[in-house]
Short mmCIF file of C-alpha atoms in Angstrom, two decimals:
data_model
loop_
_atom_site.label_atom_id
_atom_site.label_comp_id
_atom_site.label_asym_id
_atom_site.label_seq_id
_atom_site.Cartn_x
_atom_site.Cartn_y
_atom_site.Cartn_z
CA UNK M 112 -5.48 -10.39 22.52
CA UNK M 113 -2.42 -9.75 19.76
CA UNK M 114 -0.63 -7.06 20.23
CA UNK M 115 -1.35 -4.69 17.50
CA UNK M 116 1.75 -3.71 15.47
CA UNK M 117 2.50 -0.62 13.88
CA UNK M 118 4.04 -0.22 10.52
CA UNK M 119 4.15 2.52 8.06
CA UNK M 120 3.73 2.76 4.28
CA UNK M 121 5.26 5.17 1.48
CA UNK M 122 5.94 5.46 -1.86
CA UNK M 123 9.23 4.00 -3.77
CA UNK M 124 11.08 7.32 -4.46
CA UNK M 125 14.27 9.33 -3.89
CA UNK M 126 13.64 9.61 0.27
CA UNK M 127 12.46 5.70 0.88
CA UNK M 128 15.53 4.59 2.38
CA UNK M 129 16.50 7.57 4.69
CA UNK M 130 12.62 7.05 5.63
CA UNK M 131 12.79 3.30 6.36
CA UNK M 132 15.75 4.26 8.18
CA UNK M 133 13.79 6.90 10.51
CA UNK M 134 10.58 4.10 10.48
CA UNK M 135 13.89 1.43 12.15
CA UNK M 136 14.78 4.11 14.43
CA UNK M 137 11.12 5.08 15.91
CA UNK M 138 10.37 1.54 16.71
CA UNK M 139 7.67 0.90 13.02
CA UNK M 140 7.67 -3.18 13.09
CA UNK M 141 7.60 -2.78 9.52
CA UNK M 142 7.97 0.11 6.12
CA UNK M 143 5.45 -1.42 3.12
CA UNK M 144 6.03 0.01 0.26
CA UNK M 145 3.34 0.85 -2.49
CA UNK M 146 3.73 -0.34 -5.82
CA UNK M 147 1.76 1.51 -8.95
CA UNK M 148 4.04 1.44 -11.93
CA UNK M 149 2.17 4.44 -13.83
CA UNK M 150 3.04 6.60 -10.52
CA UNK M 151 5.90 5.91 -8.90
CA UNK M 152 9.63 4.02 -9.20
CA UNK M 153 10.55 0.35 -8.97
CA UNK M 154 9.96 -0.94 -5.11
CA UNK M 155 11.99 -3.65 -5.18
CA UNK M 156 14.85 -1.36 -6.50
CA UNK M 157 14.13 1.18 -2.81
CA UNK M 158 13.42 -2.37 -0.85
CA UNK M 159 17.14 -3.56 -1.91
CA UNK M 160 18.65 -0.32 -1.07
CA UNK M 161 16.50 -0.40 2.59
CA UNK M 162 17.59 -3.56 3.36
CA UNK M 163 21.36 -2.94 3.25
CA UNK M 164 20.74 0.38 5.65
CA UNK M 165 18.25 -1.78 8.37
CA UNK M 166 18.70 -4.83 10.41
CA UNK M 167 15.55 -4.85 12.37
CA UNK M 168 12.40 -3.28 10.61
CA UNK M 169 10.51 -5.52 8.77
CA UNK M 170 9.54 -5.06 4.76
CA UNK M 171 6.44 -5.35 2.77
CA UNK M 172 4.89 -4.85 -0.67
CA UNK M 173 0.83 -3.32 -0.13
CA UNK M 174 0.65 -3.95 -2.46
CA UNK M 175 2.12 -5.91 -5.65
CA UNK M 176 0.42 -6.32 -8.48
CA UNK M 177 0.63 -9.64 -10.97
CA UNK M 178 -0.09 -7.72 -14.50
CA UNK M 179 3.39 -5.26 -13.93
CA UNK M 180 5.64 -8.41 -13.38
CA UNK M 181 5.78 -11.96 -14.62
CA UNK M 182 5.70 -14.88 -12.05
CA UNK M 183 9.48 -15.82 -12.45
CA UNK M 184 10.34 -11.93 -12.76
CA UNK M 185 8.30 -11.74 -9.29
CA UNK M 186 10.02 -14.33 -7.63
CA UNK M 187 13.39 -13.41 -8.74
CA UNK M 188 12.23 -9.61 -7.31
CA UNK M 189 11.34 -11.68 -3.71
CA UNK M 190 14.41 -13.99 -3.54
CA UNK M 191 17.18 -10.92 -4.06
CA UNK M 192 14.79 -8.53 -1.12
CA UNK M 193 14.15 -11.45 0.96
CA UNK M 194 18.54 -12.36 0.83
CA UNK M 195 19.46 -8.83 1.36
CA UNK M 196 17.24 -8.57 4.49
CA UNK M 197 17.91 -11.66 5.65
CA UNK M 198 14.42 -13.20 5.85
CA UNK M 199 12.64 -9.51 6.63
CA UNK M 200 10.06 -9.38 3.90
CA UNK M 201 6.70 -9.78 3.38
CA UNK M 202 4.98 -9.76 -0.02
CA UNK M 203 1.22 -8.83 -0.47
CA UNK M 204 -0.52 -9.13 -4.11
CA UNK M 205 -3.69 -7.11 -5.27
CA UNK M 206 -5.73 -6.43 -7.79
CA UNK M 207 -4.56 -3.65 -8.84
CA UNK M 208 -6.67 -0.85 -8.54
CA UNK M 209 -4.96 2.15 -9.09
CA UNK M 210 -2.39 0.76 -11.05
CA UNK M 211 -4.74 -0.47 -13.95
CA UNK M 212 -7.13 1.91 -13.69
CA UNK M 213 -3.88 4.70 -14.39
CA UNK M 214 -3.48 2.99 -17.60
CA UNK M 215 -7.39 2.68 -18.70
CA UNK M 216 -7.14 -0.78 -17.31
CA UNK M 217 -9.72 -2.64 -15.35
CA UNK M 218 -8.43 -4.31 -12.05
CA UNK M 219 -7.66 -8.20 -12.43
CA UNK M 220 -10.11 -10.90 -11.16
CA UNK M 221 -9.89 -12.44 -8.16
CA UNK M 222 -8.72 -16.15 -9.88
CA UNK M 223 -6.06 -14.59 -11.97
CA UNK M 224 -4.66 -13.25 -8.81
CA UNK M 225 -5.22 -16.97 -6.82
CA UNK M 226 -3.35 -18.86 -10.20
CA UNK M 227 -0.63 -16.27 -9.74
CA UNK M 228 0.02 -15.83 -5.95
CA UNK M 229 -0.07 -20.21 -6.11
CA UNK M 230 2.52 -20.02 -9.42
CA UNK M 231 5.03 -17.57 -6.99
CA UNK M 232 4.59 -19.31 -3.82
CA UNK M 233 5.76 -22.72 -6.12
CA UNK M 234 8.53 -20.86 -7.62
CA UNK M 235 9.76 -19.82 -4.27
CA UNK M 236 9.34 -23.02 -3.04
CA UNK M 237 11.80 -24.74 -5.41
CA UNK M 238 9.12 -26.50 -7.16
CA UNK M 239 8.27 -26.62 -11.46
CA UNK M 240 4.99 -24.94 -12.46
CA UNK M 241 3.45 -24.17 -15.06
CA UNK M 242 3.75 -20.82 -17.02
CA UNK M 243 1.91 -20.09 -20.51
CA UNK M 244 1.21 -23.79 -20.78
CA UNK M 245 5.15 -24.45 -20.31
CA UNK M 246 6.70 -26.27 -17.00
CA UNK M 247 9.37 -23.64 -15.56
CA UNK M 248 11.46 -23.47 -12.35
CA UNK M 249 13.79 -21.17 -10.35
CA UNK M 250 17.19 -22.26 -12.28
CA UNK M 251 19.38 -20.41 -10.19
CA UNK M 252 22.60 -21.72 -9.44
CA UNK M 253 23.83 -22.34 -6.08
CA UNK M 254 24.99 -18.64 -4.38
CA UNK M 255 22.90 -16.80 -7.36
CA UNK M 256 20.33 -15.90 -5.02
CA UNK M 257 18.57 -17.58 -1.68
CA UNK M 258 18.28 -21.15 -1.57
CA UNK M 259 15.04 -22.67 -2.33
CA UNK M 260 12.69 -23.25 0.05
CA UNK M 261 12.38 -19.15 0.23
CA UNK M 262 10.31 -18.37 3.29
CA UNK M 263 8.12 -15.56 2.40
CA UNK M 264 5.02 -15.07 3.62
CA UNK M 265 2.29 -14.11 0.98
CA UNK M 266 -0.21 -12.02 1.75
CA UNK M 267 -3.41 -10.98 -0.24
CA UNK M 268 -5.27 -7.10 -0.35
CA UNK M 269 -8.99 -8.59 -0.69
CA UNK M 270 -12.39 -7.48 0.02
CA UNK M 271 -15.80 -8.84 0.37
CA UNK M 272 -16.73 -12.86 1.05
CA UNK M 273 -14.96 -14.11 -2.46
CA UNK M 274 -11.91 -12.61 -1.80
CA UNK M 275 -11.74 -13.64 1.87
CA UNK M 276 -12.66 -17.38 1.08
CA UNK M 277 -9.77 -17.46 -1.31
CA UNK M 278 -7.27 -15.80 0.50
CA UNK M 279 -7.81 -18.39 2.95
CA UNK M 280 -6.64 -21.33 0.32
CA UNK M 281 -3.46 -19.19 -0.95
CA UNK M 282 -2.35 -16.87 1.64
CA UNK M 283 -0.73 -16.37 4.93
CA UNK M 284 -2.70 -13.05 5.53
CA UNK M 285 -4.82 -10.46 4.26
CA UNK M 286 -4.70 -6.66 4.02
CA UNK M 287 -8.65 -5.81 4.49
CA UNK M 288 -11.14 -6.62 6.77
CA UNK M 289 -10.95 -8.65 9.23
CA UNK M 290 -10.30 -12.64 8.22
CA UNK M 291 -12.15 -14.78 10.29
CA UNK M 292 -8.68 -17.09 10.35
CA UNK M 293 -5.79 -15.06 8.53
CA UNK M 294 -3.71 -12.52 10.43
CA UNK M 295 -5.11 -9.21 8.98
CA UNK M 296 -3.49 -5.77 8.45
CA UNK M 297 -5.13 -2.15 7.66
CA UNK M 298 -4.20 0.83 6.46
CA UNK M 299 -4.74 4.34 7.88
CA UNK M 300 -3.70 7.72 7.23
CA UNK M 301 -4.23 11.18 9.33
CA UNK M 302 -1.99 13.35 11.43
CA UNK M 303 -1.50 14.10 15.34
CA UNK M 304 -2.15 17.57 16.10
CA UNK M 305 0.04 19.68 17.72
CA UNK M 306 -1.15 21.40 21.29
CA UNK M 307 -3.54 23.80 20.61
CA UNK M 308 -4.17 22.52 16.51
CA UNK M 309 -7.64 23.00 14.92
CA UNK M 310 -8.06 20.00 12.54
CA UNK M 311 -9.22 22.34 9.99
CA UNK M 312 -5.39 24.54 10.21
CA UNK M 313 -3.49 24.90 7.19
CA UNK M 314 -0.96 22.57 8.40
CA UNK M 315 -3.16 19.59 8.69
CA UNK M 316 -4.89 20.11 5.66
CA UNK M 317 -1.93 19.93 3.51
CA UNK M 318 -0.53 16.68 5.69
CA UNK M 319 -3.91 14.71 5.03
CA UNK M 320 -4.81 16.31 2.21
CA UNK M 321 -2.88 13.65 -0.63
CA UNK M 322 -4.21 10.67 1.78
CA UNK M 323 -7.75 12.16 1.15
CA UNK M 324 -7.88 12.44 -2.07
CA UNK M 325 -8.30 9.12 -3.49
CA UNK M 326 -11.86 8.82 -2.51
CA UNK M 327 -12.70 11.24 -5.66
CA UNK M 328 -10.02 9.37 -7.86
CA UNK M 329 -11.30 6.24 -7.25
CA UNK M 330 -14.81 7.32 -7.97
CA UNK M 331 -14.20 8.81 -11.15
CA UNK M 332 -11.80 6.02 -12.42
CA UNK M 333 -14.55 2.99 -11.47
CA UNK M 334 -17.46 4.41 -11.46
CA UNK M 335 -17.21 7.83 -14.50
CA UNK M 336 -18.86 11.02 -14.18
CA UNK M 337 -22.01 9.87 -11.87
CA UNK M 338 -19.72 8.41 -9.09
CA UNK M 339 -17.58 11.71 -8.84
CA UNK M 340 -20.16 14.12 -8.82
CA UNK M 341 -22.42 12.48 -6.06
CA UNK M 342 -19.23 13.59 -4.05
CA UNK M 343 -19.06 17.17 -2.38
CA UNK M 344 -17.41 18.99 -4.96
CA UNK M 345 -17.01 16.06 -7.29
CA UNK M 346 -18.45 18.06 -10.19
CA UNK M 347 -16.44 21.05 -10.20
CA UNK M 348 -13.09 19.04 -9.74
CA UNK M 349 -14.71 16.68 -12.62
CA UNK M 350 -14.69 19.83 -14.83
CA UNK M 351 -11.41 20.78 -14.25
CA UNK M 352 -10.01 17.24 -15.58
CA UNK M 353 -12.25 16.58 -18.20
CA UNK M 354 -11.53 20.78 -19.84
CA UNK M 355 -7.88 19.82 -20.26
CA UNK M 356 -7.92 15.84 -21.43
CA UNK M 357 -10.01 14.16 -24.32
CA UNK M 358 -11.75 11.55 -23.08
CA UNK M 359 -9.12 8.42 -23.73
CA UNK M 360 -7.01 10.27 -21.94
CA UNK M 361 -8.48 11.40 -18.86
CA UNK M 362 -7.48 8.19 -16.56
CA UNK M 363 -3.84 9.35 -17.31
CA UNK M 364 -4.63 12.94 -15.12
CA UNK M 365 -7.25 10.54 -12.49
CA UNK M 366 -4.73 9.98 -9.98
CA UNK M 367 -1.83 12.44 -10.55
CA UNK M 368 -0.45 13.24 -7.10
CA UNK M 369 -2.04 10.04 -5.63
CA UNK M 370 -1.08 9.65 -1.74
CA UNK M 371 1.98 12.06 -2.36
CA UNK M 372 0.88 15.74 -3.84
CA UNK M 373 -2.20 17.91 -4.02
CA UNK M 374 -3.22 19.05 -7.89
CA UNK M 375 -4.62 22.34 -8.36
CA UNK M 376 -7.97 19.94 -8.78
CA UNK M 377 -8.03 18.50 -5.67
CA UNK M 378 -7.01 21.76 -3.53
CA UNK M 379 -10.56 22.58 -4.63
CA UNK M 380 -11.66 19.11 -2.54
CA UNK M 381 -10.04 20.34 1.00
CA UNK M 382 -12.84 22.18 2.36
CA UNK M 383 -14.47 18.77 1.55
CA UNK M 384 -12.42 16.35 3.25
CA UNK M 385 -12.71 14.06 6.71
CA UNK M 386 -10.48 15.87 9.00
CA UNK M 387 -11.48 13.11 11.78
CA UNK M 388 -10.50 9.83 11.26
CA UNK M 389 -7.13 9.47 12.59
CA UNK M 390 -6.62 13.16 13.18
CA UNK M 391 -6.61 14.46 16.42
CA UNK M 392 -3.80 14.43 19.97
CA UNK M 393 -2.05 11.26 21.25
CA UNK M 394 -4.79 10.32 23.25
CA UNK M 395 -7.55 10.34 20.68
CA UNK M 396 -5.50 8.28 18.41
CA UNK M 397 -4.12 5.76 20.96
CA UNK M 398 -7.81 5.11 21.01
CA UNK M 399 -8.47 4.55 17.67
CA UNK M 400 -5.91 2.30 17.24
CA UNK M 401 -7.17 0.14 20.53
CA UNK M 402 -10.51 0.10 18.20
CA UNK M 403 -8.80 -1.42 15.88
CA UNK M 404 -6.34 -3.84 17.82
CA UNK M 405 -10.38 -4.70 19.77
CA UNK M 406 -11.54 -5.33 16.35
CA UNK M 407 -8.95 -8.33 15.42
CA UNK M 408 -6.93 -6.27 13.57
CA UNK M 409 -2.74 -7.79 13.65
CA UNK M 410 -1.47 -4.32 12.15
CA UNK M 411 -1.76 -1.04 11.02
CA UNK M 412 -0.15 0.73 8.06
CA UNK M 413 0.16 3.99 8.14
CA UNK M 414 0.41 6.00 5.50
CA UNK M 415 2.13 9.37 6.17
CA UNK M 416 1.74 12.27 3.80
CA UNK M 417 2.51 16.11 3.35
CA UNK M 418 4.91 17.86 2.90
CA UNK M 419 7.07 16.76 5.78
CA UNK M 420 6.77 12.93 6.08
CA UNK M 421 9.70 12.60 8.43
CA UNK M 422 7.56 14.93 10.94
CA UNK M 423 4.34 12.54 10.76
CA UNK M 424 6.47 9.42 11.01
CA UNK M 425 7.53 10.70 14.64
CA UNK M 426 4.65 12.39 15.56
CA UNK M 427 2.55 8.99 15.03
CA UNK M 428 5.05 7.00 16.53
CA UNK M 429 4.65 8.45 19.39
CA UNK M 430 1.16 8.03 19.78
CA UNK M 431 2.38 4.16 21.05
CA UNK M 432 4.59 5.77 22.99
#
């Protein structure tokens, strides 16, 4: 059996690099960073500015979405990262869920995001494709950027049989369930409690809290009013959005705080949240994550949140020891 690796995940912001630099230090194989437009800052920007602070941990996008960059704009994006770490990164392409859905947007479809990954993997590959019915190539000049061939892998978030058929044609991996061929990642969030630490303390509320959360925004954004309030407490914190937004403008107020803060709204949700799954001492979570290596899972990503990241980046790295 593979060894199962562990990685983290966080948001493109003001701490990402001092973060990555704390994920190099604790032994993470590798920092993904998320990439919503409508919520957070450019990752490629905070992937740069990790890459000239690390030498070891490994980078990746979880994930990328097509519709916020153009093909050439995305492989330009790859080939500076994928220079400046010197062969570290690791790009993986979604639908784009929350992103879309932040702007009133439905997600992509599953061949859109095929024709695309194929278009970037070309690009980075030196080779002319074709892009709005026009032939177009990497023109870089010679010490512009990385030489062509660029050896990233490409990695697709997909779900269900569809997705996992086609990520099997364009990809070198999936984030998702487990690909009956493809080296496959998941992503998990919690805390490890401190000696003596009731999963329901204040403390690990407001550190799983933000991770929790997206359950009702999801619900609400893809599936309206019915979805949320079959939730526990999905129609009160339904009432809340929907008293101070007209209805073309309630998906801008969905996801506010999404993975990083708790809204007024959703402090409403806590007494409703799973304060089990990847919550609980060293041992109990060494577990888990043998479940998952068991399962065929490659690597985990997880997701720290709270108020004091830094603290649940050590605390989980030591579950491996």
């Amino acid at each position: 059996m593979t060894e199962l690796q562990l990685a983290c995940a966080l948001p493109p912001g003001p701490a990402f690099a001092d973060l990555a630099v704390l994920a190099e230090s604790l032994g993470y194989a590798r920092v993904w960073i998320n990439d919503s437009a409508p919520l957070w800052e450019d990752p490629f920007v905070h992937l740069a500015l990790a890459a000239e602070r690390t030498t070891r941990i490994g980078f990746g996008t979880a994930v990328s979405i097509p519709t916020q960059r153009s093909e050439m704009a995305m492989a330009a994006s790859i080939a500076t990262v994928a220079r400046l770490s010197g062969g570290r990164l690791r790009i993986c392409f979604g639908t784009g869920f929350t992103a879309r859905f932040a702007m009133g947007q439905r997600p992509m479809t599953l061949d859109a995001l095929a024709a695309y990954t194929r278009a970037v993997r070309g690009l980075l590959a030196g080779d002319t494709v074709v892009i709005d019915g026009k032939p177009a190539r990497m023109l870089h000049y010679a010490g512009l950027t990385a030489p062509r061939p660029i050896d990233v892998p490409l990695w697709l978030s997909v779900f269900g049989p569809r997705g996992a058929a086609m990520a099997t044609e364009v990809a070198d991996g999936v984030i998702g369930h487990v690909h009956p061929s493809l080296p496959t990642a998941t992503m998990v969030a919690g805390t490890v409690l401190d000696p003596g630490e009731s999963p329901t303390d204040p403390r690990v509320l407001e550190a799983i809290g933000p991770c929790r959360m997206p359950r009702w925004h999801s619900a609400y954004a893809a599936g309206g009013p019915a979805a949320v309030d079959a939730l526990p407490g999905g129609p009160a914190w339904r009432a809340k959005l929907e008293t101070i937004a007209p209805q073309a403008e309630r998906h801008l107020l969905t996801f506010e705080g999404h993975h990083t803060h708790l809204t007024d709204r959703d402090r409403g949700l806590l007494a409703h949240i799973d304060t089990t799954a990847m919550v609980g001492d060293r041992d109990t979570l060494r577990g888990e994550l043998d479940a998952l290596s068991a399962a065929g899972y490659r690597e985990v990503l997880y997701l720290p949140t709270g108020p004091d990241v830094a603290r649940e980046l050590r605390a989980f790295a030591s579950v491996r020891g």
